[in-house]
XYZ file of C-alpha atoms in Angstrom:
512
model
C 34.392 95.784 95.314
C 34.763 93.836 98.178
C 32.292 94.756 100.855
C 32.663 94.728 104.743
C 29.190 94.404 106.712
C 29.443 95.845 110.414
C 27.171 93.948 113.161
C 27.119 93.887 116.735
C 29.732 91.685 117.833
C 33.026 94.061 116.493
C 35.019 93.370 113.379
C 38.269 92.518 112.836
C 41.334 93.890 111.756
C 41.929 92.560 108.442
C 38.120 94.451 108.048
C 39.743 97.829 109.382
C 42.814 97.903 106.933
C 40.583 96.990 103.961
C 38.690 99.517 104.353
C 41.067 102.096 105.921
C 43.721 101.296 103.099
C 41.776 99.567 100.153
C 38.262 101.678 100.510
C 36.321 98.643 100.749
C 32.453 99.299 100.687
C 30.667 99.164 104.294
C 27.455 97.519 105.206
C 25.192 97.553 108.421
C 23.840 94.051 109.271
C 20.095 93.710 109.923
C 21.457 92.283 113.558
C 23.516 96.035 113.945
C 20.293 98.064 112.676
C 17.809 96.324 115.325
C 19.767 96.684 118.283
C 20.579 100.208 117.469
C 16.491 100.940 117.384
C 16.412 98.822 120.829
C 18.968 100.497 122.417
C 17.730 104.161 120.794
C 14.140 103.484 122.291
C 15.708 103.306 126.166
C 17.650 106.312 125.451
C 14.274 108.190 124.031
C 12.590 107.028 127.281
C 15.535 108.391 129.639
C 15.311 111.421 128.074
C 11.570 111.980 128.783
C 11.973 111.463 132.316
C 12.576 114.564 134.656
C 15.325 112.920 135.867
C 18.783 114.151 135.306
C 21.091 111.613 133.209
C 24.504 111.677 132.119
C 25.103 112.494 128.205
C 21.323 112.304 127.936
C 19.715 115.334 129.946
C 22.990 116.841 131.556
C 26.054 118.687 130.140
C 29.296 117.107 129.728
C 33.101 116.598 131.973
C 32.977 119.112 134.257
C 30.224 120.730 132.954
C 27.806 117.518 133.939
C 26.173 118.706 136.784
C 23.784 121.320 134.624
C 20.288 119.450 133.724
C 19.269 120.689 130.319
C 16.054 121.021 129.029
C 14.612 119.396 126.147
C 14.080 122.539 123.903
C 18.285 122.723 124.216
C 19.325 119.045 123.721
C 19.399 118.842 120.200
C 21.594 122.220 120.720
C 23.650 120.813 123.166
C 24.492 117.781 120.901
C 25.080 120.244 118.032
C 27.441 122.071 120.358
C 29.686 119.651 121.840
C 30.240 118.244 118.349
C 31.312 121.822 117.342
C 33.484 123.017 120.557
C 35.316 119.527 120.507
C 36.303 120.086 116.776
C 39.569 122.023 118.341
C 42.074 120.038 116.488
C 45.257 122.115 115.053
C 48.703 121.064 112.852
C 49.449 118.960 109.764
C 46.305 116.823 108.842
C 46.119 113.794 109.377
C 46.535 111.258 106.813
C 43.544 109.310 105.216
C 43.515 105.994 106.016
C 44.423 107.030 109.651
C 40.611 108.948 109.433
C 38.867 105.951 107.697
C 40.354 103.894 110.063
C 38.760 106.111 112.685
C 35.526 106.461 111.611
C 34.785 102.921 110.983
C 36.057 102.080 113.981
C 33.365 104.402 115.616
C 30.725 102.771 113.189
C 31.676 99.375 114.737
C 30.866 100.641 118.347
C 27.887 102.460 117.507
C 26.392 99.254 115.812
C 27.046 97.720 118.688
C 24.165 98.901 119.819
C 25.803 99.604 123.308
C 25.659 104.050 122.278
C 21.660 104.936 121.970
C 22.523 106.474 118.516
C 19.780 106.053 115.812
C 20.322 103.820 113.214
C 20.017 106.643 110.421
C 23.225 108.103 112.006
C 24.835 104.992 112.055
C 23.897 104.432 108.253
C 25.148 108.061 107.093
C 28.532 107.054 108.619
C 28.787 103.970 106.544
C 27.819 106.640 103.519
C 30.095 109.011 103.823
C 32.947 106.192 104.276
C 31.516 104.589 100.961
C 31.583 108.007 99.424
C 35.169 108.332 100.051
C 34.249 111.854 101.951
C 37.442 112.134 104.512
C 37.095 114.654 107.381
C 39.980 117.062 107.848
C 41.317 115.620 111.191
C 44.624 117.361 112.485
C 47.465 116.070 114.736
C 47.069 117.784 117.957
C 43.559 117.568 120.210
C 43.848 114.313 121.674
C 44.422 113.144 125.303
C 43.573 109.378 124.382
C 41.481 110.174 127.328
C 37.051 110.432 127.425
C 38.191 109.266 123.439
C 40.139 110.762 120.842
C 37.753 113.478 121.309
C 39.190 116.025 118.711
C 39.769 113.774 115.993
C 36.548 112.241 116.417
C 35.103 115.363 116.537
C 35.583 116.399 113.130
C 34.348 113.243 111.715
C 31.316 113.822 113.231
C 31.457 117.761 112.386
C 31.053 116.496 108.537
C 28.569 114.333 109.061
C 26.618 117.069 110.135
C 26.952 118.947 106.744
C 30.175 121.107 108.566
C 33.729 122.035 108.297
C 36.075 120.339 106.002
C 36.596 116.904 104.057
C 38.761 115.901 101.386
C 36.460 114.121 97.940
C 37.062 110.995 96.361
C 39.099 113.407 94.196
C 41.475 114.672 96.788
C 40.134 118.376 96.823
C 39.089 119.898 100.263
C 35.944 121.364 100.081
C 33.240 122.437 102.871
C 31.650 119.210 104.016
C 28.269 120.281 103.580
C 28.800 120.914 99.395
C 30.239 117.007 99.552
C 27.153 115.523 101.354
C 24.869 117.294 98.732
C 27.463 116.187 95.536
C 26.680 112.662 96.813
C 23.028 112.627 98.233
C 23.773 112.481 101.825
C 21.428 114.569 103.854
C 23.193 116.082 107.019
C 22.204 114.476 110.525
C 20.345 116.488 112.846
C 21.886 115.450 115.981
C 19.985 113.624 119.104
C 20.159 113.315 123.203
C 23.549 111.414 123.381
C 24.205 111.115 119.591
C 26.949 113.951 119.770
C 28.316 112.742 122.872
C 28.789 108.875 121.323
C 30.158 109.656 118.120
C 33.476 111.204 120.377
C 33.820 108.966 123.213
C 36.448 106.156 121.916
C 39.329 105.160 121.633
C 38.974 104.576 117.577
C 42.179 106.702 116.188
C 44.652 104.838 118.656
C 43.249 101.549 117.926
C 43.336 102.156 113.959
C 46.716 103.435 114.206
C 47.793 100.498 116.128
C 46.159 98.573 114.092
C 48.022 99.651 110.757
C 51.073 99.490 112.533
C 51.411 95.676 113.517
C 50.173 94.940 109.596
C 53.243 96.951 108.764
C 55.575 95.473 111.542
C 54.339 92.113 110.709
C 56.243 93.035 107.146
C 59.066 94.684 108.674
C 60.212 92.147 110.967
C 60.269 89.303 108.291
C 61.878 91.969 106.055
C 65.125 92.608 108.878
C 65.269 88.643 109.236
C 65.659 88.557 105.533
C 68.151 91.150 105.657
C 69.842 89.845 108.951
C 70.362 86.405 106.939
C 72.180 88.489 103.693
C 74.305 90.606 106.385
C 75.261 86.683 108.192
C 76.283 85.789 104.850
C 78.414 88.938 103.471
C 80.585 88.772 106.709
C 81.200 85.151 106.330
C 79.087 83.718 109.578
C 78.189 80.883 110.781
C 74.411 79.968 110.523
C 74.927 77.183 113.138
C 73.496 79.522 115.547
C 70.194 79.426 113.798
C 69.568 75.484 114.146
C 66.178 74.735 115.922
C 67.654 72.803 118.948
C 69.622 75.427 120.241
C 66.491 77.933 119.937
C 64.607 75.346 121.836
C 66.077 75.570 125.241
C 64.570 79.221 125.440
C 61.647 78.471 123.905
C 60.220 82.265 123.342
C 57.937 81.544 119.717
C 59.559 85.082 118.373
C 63.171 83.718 118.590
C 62.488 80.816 116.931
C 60.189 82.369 114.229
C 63.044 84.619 113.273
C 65.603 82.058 113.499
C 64.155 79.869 111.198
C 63.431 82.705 108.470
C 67.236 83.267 108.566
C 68.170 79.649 108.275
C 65.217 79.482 105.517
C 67.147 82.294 103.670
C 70.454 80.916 104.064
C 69.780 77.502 102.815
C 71.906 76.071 100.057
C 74.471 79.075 100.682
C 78.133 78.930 99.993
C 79.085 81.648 101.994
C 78.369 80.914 105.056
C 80.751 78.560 107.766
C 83.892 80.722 106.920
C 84.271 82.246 109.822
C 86.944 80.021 110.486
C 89.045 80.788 107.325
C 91.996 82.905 107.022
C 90.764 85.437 110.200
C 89.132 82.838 112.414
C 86.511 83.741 115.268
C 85.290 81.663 117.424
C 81.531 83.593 117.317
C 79.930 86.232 115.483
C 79.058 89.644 116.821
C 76.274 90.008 118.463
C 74.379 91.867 115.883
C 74.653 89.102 113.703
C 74.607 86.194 116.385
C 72.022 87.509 118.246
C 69.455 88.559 115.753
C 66.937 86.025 116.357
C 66.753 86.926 120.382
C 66.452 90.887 119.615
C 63.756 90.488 116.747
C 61.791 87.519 118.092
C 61.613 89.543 121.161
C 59.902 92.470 119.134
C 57.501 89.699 117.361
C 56.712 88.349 120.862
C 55.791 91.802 121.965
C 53.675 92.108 118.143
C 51.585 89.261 119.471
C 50.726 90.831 123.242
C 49.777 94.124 120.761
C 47.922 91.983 118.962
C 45.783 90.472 122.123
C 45.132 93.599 123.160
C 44.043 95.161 119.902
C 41.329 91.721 119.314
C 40.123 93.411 122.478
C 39.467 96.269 121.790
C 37.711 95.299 118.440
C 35.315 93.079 120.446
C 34.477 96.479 122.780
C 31.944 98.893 122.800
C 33.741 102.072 124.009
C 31.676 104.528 125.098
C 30.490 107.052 128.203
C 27.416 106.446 129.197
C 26.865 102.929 127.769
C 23.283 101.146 127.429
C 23.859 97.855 128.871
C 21.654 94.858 127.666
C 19.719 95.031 130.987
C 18.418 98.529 129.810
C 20.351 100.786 132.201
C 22.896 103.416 131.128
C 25.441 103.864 132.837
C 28.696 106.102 133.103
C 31.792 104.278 133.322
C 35.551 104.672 132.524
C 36.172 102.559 129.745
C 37.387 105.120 127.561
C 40.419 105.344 129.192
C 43.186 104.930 126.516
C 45.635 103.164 128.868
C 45.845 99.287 127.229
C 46.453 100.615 123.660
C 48.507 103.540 124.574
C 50.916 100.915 126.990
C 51.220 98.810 123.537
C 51.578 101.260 121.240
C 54.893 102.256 123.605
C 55.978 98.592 123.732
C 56.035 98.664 119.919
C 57.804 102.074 119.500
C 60.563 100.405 121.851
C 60.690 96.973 119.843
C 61.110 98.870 116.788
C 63.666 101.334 117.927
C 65.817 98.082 119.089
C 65.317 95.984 116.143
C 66.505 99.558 113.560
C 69.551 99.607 115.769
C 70.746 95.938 115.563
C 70.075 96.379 111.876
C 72.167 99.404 111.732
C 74.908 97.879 113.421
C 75.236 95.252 111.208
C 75.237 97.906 108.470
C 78.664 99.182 110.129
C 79.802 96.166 110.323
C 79.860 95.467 106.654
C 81.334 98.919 106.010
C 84.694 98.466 108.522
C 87.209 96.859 106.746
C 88.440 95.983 110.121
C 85.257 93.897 110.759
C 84.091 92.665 107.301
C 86.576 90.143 106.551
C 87.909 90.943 103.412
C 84.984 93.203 101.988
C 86.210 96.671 100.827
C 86.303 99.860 102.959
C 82.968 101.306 102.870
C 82.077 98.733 100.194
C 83.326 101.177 97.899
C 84.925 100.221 94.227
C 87.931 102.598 94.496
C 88.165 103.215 98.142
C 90.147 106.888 98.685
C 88.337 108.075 95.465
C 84.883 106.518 96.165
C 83.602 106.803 99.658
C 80.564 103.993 98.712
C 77.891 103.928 101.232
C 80.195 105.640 104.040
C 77.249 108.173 104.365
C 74.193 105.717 103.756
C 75.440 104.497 107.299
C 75.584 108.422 108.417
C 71.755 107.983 107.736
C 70.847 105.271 108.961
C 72.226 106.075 112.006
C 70.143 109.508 111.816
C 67.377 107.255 111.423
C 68.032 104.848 114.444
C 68.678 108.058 117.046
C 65.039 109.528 116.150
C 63.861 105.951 116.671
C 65.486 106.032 120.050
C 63.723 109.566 120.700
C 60.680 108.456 119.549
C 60.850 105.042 122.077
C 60.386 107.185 124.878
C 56.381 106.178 126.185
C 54.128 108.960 125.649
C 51.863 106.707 128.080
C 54.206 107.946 131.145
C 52.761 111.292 130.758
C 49.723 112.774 132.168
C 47.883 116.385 131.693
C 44.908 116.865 133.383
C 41.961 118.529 131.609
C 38.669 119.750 132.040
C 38.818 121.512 135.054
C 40.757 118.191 136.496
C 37.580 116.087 136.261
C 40.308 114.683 133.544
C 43.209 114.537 135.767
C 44.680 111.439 134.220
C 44.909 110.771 130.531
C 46.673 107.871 128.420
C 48.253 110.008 125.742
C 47.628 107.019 123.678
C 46.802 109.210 120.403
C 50.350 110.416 120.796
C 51.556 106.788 121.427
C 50.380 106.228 117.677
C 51.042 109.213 116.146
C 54.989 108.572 117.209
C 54.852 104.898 116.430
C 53.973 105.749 112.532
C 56.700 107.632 112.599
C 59.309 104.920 113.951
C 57.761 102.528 111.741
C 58.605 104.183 108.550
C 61.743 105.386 109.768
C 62.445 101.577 110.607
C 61.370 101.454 106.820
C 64.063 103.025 106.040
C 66.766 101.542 108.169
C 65.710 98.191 107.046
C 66.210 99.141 103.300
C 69.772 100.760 104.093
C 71.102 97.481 105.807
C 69.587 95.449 102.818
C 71.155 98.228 100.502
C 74.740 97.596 101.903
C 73.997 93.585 102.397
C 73.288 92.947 98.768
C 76.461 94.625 97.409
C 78.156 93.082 99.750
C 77.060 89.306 98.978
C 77.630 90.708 94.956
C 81.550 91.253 96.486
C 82.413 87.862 97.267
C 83.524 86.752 94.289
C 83.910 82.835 93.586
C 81.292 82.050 96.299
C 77.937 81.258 95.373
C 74.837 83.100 97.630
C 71.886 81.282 98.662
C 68.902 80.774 96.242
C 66.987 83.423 97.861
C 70.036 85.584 97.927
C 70.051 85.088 94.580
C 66.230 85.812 94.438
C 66.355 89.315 96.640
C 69.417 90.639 94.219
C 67.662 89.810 91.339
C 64.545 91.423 92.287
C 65.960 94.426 94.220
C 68.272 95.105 91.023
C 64.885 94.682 88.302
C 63.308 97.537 90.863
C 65.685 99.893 89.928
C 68.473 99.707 93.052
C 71.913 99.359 91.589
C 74.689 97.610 92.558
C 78.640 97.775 93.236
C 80.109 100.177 90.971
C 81.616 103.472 91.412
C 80.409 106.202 93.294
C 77.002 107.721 91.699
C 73.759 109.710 93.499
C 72.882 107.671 96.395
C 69.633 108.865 96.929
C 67.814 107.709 94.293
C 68.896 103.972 95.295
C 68.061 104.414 98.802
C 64.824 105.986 97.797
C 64.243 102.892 95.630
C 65.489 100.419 97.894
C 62.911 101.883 100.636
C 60.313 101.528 97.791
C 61.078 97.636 97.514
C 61.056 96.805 101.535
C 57.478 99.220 102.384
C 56.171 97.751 98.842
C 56.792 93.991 100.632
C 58.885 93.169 97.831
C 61.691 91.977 99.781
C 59.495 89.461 101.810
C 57.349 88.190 98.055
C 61.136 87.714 96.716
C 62.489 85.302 99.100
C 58.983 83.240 99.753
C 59.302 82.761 95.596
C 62.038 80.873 96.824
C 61.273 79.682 100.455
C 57.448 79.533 101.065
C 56.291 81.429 103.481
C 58.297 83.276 106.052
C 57.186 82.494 110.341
């Protein structure tokens, strides 16, 4: 199994999705397990001074001004773990919690918290045990951390509440420690405090979501390119020299995986023919601008997600210099702002898709294709009400583009008056991104019958490729009108499976 080891400098985020998505086994470097003694020894030291200190000796938010006593810290670190565990709703899913705990690993190895490293190592257990907490949807702020979330991770690695087993079966926490030889941690000054004060579940969501997107938008230029073709357009537009003069990377990424698709077509440079036009609409001309757009905004995501690996999150921090300090670096503001941008790119690039989609359907538009693409139009209403979805599809995209990082609630007696909302940022984006899923695999749905309807003209070779392939998974093709959700289902199944993208690279090498 491959193995991910966890020192002080971050990871990276090919190391978060292997072991969020492919339970890859975690290790602490001998670099991570030294500075988290160093940094644990000038935490031990604050705490046996009289001196008030934040997270250390004193309560916590608004509560900070009490000084507790030593006889009450390991109480108070007990408590704050327990009274933060407040989440409530649907659970969250299980990569989404791996993600989040190892995330919290990374910073604690940092050695940047004061945790001990036995705390740090029973983390990197319970991930290898495949013991998920039972994390919900509602309780964070994205502000002081995705405190709730975080919360019940660190509830179960204190032997409380509930985790899901290897096996998939809930059980109380403390039952799966023992079934795998994990002894509960007895919490320390600061060590409850630490293990909540990130910005770990945004970051792992965001995280998860450019992999996907990074599928997705190759996937819509891939489909773009079979819609160009069906309606009889011009690839002209795609040529490099004309995406030069606005030189934006994206654009020209995505122009030259549709020109890569189209290559060796015969359908394509008709749209002078028996209906001439002078240009294509602008869902099919303009393609290349709207998705390399999104792609551009993928790599600013991306910039700002290498950052945040490379951080040590957390309130107070020890700082190499041997002082801890408060600070407000928890503050989910630069991941929440992204994780908007990307809800927004997405929601654009499902409705250019989807109008593309109509496009195909309007015998007005289509040049020569069928009404609806349908075999016996009148009797069969083909994929009339595929569109009706897809369009479904692209107005909850459009809800969903509207910033949860605009908002603010303040908490804790408003010594949290301004929060980032970025756990809500990510929560929506997963949502738009499988719904984009979805619109992706409609247009490519309608695009392949439609290429299969031009009769006497020969497709592309990865045309050719993608109908093969999409027809071996189980997606039919033109015929008479049957159950359409089955085919959508499976068509859905070949885009989020990457499918679509392995089919045409088969043919073209690999997509921008």
């Amino acid at each position: 199994m491959h193995s991910v080891v966890v020192g002080t400098s971050g990871v990276t985020a090919s190391d978060v999705l292997a072991v969020a998505r492919d339970d890859a086994r975690v290790e602490l470097s001998g670099e991570a397990v030294a500075a988290l003694a160093a940094a644990r020894e000038i935490v031990e030291a604050l705490a046996a001074k009289p001196e008030p200190v934040y997270g250390v000796s004193t309560g916590f938010g608004a509560l900070a001004t009490r000084h507790i006593s030593p006889e009450l810290r390991a109480q108070l670190q007990r408590n704050i773990v327990r009274s933060h565990a407040a989440g409530m709703g649907p659970r969250v899913e299980r990569e989404v919690v791996r993600a989040l705990m190892f995330l919290r690993l990374k910073t604690v190895c940092s050695g940047r918290t004061g945790v001990r490293p036995s705390v740090a190592q029973t983390m990197a257990d319970v991930l290898n045990a495949g013991i998920t907490p039972v994390v919900h949807e509602f309780g964070s702020l994205g502000c002081s951390g995705d405190l709730a979330p975080l919360s019940h991770c660190a509830l179960t690695l204190m032997g409380e509440g509930d985790a899901e087993g290897p096996d998939g079966v809930v059980r109380p926490a403390g039952e799966l420690l023992a079934a795998h030889g994990i002894e509960p941690v007895e919490l320390r000054e600061k060590e409850g405090l630490a293990l909540l004060n990130g910005t770990d579940g945004m970051l792992g969501m965001l995280i998860m979501a450019l992999a996907d997107l990074d599928t997705l938008y190759k996937s819509a230029d891939i489909t773009a390119a079979l819609s160009l073709e069906a309606l009889l357009g011009t690839d002209k537009v795609l040529a490099p020299e004309l995406h030069a003069v606005r030189p934006h990377p994206g654009q020209g990424a995505s122009a030259a995986n549709m020109l890569a698709v189209l290559k060796g077509s015969e359908l394509t440079g008709h749209h002078q023919d028996d209906a001439p036009r002078v240009q294509d609409a602008y869902s099919v001309r303009c393609a290349p601008q709207v998705a390399g757009a999104g792609r551009d905004t993928m790599d600013h995501a991306r910039l700002v997600a290498d950052r945040e690996l490379a951080s040590a999150v957390d309130n107070p921090v020890v700082l190499p210099d041997g002082r801890v300090e408060s600070n407000g670096n928890f503050h989910g503001a630069p991941v929440a702002y992204v994780l908007d941008f990307l809800a927004v790119v997405a929601a654009d690039l499902g409705s250019i898709a989807e109008r593309r989609t109509d496009r195909l359907l309007d015998k007005n538009r289509s040049h020569g294709l069928p009404p609806f693409l349908a075999d016996d139009a009148g009797v069969d209403s083909g994929l009339m009400i595929a569109q009706y979805t897809q369009a479904a599809l692209v107005g909850e995209m459009k809800r969903l583009a509207v910033p949860a990082s605009a908002d603010s609630i303040p908490s804790s007696a408003m010594q949290e008056d301004h929060v980032s909302m970025g756990w809500s940022a990510a929560r929506k984006l997963r949502t738009a991104v499988d719904n984009l899923t979805r619109i992706v695999a409609i247009e490519l749905y309608a695009a392949t019958r439609a290429v299969e309807l031009r009769a006497g003209l020969t497709p592309a070779p990865a045309s050719r490729a993608v109908i093969a392939a999409v027809r071996a998974a189980g997606v039919a093709g033109p015929g008479p009108d049957r159950f359409l959700a089955p085919d959508l289902a499976a068509a859905d199944a070949f885009v989020r499976g990457g499918h679509l993208v392995a089919a045409v690279e088969a043919v073209t090498g690999p997509l921008a």
